[in-house]
PDB file of C-alpha atoms in Angstrom:
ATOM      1  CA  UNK A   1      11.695 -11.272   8.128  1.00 54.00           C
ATOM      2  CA  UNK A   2       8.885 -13.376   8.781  1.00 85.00           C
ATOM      3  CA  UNK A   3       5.902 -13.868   6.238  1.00 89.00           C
ATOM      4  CA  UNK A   4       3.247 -11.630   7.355  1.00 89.00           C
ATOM      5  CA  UNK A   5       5.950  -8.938   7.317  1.00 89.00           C
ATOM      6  CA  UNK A   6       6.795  -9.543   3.889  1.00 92.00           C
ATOM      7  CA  UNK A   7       3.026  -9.550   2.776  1.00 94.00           C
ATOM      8  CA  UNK A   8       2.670  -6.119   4.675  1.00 92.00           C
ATOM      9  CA  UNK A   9       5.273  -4.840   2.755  1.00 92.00           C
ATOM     10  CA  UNK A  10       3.631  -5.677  -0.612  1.00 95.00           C
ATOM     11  CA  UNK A  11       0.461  -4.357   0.041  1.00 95.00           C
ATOM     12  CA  UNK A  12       2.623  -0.811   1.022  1.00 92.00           C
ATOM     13  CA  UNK A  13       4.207  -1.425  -2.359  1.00 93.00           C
ATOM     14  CA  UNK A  14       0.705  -1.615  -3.806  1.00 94.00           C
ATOM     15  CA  UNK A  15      -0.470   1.222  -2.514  1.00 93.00           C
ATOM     16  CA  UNK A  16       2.190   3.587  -2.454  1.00 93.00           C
ATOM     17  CA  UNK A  17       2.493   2.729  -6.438  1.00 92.00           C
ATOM     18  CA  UNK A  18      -1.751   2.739  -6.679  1.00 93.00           C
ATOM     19  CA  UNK A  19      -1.379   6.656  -5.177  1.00 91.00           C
ATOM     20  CA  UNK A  20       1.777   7.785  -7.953  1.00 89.00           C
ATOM     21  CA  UNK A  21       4.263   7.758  -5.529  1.00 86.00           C
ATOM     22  CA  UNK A  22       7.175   6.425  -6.859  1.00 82.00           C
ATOM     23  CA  UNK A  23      10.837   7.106  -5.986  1.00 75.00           C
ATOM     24  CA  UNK A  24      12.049   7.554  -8.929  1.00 77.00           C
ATOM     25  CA  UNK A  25      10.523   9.140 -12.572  1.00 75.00           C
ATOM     26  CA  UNK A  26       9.726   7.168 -14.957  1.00 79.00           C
ATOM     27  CA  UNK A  27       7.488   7.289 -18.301  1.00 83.00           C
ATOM     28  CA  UNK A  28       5.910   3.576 -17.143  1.00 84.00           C
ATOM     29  CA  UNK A  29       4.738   5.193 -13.559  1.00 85.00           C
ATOM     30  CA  UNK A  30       1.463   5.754 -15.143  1.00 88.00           C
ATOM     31  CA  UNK A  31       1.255   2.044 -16.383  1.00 92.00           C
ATOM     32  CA  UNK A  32       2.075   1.002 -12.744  1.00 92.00           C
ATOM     33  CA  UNK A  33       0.148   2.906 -11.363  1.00 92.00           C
ATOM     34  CA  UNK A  34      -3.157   1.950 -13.464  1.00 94.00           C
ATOM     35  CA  UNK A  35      -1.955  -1.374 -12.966  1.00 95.00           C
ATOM     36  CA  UNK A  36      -1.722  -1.333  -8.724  1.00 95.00           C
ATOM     37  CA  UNK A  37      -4.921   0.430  -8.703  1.00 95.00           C
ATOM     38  CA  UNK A  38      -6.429  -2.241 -10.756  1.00 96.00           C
ATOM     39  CA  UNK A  39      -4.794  -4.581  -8.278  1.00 97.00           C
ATOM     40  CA  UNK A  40      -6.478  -3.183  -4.785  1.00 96.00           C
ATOM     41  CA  UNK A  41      -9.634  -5.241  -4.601  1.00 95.00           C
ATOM     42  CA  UNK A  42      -8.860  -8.078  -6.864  1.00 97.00           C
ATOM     43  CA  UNK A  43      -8.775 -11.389  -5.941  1.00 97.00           C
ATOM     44  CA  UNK A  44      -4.609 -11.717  -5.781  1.00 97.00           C
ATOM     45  CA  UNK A  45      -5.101  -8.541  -3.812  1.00 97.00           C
ATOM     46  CA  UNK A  46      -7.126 -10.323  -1.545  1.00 97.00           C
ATOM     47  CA  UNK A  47      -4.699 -13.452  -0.902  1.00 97.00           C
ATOM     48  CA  UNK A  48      -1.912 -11.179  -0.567  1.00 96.00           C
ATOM     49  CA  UNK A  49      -3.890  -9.532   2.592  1.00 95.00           C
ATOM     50  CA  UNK A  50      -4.699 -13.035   4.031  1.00 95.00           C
ATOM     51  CA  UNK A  51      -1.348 -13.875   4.073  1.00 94.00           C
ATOM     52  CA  UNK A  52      -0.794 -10.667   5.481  1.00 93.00           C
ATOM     53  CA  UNK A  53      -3.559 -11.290   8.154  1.00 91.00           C
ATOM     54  CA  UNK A  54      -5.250  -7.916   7.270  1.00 91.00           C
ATOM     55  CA  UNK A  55      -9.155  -7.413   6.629  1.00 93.00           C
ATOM     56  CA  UNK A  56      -9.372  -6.325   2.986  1.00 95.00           C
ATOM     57  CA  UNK A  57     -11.424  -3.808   3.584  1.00 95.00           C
ATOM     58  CA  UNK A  58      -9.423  -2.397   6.244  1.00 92.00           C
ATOM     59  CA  UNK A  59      -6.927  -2.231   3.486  1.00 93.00           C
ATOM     60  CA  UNK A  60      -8.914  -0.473   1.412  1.00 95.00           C
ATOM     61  CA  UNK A  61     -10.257   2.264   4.135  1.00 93.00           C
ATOM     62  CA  UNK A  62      -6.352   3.223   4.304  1.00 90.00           C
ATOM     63  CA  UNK A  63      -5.764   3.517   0.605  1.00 92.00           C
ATOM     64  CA  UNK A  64      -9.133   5.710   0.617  1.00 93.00           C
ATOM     65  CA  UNK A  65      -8.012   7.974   3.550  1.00 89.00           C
ATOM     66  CA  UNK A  66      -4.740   8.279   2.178  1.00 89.00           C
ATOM     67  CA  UNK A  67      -5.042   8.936  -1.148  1.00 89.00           C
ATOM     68  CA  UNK A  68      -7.525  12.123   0.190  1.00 90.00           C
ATOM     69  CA  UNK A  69      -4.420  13.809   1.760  1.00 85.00           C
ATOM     70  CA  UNK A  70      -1.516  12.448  -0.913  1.00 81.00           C
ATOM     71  CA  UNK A  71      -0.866  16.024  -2.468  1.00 82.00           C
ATOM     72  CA  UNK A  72       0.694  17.105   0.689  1.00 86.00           C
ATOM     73  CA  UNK A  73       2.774  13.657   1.569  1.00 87.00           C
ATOM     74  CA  UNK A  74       5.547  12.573   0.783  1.00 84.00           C
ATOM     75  CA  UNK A  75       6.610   8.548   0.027  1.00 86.00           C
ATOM     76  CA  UNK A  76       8.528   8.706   2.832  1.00 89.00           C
ATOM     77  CA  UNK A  77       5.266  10.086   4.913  1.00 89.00           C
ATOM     78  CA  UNK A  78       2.810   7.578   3.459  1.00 89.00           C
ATOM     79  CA  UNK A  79       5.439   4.294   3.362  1.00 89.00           C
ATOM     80  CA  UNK A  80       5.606   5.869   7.337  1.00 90.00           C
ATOM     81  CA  UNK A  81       2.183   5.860   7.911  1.00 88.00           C
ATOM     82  CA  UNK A  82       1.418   2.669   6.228  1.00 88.00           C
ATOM     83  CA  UNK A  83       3.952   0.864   8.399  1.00 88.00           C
ATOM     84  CA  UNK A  84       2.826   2.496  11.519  1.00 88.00           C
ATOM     85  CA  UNK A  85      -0.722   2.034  11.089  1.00 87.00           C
ATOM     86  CA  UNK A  86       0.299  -2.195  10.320  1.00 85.00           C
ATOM     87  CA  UNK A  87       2.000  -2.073  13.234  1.00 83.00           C
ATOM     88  CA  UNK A  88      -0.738  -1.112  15.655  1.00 83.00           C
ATOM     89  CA  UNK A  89      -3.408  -2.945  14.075  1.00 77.00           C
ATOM     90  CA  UNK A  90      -1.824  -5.888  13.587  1.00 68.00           C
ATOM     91  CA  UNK A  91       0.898  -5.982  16.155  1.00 59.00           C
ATOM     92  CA  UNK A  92       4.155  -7.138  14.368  1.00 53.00           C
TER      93      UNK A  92
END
């Protein structure tokens, strides 16, 4: 896996647990998901996309446009899209 693949990947991980989609239940969801919402748009957040050689605010437009349709998509649908959408914008 090379780096900007594994940088992709966290952001996903960010924003799948920023939107309360987890795989599993768990009382600390909540406290992860405060915690990756307070991440998008933070400074690490913003390292983590330049190593990821993303636009922040690209970033941010999919978390947005996402998290309007989340009560009808699965993880599996948004960890899907998210992929999908890095791979034709940034071409993998």
């Amino acid at each position: 896996m090379n780096e900007q693949k594994l940088f992709i990947a966290v952001l996903v991980q960010g924003m799948t647990d920023a939107l309360n989609m987890f795989r599993w239940s768990s009382r600390l969801n909540s406290k992860y998901q405060i915690e990756a919402e307070e991440w998008i748009g933070s400074k690490d957040f913003k390292i983590v996309c330049s190593f990821a050689q993303c636009e922040p605010s690209e970033i941010i437009k999919m978390y947005k446009d996402i998290s309007k349709h989340k009560h009808y998509l699965t993880l599996e649908d948004i960890r899907y899209l998210l992929n999908e959408t890095f791979n034709r914008r940034f071409v993998l």
